[in-house]
CSV table of C-alpha atoms in Angstrom, one decimal:
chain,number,residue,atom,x,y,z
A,223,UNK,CA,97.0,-79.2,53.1
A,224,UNK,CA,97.6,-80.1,56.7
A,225,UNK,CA,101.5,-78.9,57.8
A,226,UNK,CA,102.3,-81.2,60.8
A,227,UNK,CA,105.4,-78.5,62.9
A,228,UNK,CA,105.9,-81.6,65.0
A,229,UNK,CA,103.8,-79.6,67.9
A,230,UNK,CA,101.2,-81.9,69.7
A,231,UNK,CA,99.0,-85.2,68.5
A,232,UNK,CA,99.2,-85.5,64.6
A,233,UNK,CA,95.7,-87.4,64.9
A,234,UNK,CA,93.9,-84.3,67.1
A,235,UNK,CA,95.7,-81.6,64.8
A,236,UNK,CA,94.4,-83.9,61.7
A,237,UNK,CA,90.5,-83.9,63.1
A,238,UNK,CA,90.9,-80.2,64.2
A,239,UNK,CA,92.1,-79.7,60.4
A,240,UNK,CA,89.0,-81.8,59.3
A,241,UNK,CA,86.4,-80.1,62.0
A,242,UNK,CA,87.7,-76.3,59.8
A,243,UNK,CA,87.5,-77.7,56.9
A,244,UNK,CA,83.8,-78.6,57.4
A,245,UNK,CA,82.9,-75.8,58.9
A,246,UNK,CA,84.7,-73.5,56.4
A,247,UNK,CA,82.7,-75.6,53.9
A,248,UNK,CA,79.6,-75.0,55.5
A,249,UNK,CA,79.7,-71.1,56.1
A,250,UNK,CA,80.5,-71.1,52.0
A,251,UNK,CA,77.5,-72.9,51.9
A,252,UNK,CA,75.4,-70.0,53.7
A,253,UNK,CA,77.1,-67.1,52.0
A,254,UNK,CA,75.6,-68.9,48.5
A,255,UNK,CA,72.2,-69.8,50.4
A,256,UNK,CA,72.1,-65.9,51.9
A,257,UNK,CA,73.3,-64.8,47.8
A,258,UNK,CA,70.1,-67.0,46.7
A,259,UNK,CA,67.9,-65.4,49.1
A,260,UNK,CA,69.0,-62.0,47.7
A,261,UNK,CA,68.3,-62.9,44.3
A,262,UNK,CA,64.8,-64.3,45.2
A,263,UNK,CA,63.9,-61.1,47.0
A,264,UNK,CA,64.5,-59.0,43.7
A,265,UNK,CA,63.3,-61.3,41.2
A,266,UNK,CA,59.9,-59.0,39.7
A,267,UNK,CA,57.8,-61.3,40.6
A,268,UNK,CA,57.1,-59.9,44.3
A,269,UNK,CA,54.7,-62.6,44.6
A,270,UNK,CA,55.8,-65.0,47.0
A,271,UNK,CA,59.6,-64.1,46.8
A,272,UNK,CA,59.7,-62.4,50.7
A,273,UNK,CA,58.5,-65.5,52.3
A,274,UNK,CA,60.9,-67.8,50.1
A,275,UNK,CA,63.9,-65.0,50.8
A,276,UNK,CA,62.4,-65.7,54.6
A,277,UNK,CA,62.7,-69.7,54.0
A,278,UNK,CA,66.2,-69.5,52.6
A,279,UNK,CA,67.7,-67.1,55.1
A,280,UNK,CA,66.6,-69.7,57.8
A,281,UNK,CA,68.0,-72.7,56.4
A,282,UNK,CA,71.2,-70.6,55.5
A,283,UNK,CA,71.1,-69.5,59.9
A,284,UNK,CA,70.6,-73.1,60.7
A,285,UNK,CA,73.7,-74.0,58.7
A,286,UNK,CA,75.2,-71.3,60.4
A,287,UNK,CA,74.3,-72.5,63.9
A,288,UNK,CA,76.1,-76.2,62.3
A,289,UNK,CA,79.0,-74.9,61.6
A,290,UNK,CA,79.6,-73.5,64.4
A,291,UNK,CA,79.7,-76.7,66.7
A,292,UNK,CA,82.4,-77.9,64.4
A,293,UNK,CA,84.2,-74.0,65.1
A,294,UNK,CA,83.7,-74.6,69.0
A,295,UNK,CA,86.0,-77.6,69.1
A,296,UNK,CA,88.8,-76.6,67.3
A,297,UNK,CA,88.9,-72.6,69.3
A,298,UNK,CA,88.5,-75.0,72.4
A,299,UNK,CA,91.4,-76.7,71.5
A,300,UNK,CA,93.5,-73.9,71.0
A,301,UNK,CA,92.3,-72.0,74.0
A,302,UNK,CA,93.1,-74.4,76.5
A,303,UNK,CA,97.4,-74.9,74.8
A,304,UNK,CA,97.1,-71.3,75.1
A,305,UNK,CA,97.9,-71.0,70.9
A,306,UNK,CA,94.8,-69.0,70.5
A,307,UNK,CA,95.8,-65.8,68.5
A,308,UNK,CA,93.6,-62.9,70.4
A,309,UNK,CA,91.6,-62.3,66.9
A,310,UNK,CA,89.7,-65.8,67.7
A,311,UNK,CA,88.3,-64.1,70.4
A,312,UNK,CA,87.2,-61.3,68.2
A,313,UNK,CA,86.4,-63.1,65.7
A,314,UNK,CA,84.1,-65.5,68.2
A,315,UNK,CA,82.8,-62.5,69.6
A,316,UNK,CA,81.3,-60.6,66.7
A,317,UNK,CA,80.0,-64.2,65.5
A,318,UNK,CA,77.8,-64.7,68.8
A,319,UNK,CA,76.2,-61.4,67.8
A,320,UNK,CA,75.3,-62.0,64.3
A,321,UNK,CA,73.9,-65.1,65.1
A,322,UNK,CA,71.9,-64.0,68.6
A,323,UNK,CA,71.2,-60.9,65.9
A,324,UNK,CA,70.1,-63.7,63.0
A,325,UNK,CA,68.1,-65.7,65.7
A,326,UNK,CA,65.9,-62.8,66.5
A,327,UNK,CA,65.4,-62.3,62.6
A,328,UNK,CA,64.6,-65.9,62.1
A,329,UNK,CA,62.1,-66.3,65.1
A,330,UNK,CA,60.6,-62.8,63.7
A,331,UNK,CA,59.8,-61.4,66.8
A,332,UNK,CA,62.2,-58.2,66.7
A,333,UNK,CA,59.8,-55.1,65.7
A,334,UNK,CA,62.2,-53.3,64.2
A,335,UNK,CA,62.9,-56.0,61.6
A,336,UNK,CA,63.8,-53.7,58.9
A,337,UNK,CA,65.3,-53.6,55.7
A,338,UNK,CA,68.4,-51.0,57.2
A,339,UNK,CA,68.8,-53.3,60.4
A,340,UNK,CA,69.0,-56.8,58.5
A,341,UNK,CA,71.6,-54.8,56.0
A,342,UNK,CA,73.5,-53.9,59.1
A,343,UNK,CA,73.3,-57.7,59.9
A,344,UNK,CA,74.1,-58.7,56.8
A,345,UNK,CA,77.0,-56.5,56.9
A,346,UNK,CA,78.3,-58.1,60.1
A,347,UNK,CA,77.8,-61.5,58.9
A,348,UNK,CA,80.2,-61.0,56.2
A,349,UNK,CA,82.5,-59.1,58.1
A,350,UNK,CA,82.8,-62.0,60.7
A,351,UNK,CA,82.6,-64.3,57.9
A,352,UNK,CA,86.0,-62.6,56.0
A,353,UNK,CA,87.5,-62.8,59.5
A,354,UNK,CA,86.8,-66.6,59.3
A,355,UNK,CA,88.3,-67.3,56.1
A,356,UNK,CA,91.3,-65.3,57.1
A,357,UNK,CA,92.1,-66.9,60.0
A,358,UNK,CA,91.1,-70.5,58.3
A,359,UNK,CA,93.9,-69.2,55.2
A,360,UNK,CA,96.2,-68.5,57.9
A,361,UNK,CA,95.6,-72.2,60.1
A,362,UNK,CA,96.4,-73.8,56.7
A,363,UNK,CA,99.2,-72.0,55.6
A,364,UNK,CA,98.0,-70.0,52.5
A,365,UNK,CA,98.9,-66.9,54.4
């Protein structure tokens, strides 16, 4: 639920709320997308199952990339009023290298594409991607 504190344009807080909300909604979209890949990669029927895993993780990286346009806007807005906690920039930080990271993996041109480094990458994502929904909890109000 939007909280209006009476600080700014109701209307830009209201689209700002919207733009999270999206994007919130699409990064829960690639956490289940990445959790299908997962699943697909250890099915037992190897046949096949790396280059769906391969399929999924790319449409899950392009939904990434989405959501993040709709991210830019609202950390744009809040770094320019000078309300930008300094975690945003953290959090902004470490989301830049999983996805230059994720790019590299999608375009498959990294030759040390292994199973340890995309764990490590995985890892990040989800770091970066608690970060988000802590700071999207705390924009709302829930914390």
């Amino acid at each position: 639920m939007l909280k209006w504190k009476g600080r700014g344009n109701l209307v830009l807080e209201t689209i700002i709320y919207n733009l999270r909300t999206i994007s919130f909604g699409l990064q829960i979209g690639v956490l289940l997308i990445f959790l299908l890949s997962l699943i697909v990669l250890k099915k037992k029927s190897k046949k096949g199952s790396i280059k769906r895993h391969g399929k999924l993780t790319t449409g899950g990286y392009a939904l990434a990339v989405l959501s993040v346009l709709f991210m830019l806007y609202s950390a744009y807005n809040l770094a320019i009023t000078g309300r930008a906690p300094s975690f945003i920039f953290t959090h902004g930080l470490l989301g830049a290298i999983s996805l230059a990271f994720g790019f590299i993996f999608v375009i498959n041109r990294w030759r040390w594409k292994t199973r340890r480094n995309m764990r490590i990458l995985l890892a990040l994502w989800v770091f970066t991607f608690s970060g988000g929904v802590l700071i999207y909890l705390t924009f709302i109000g829930k914390l």
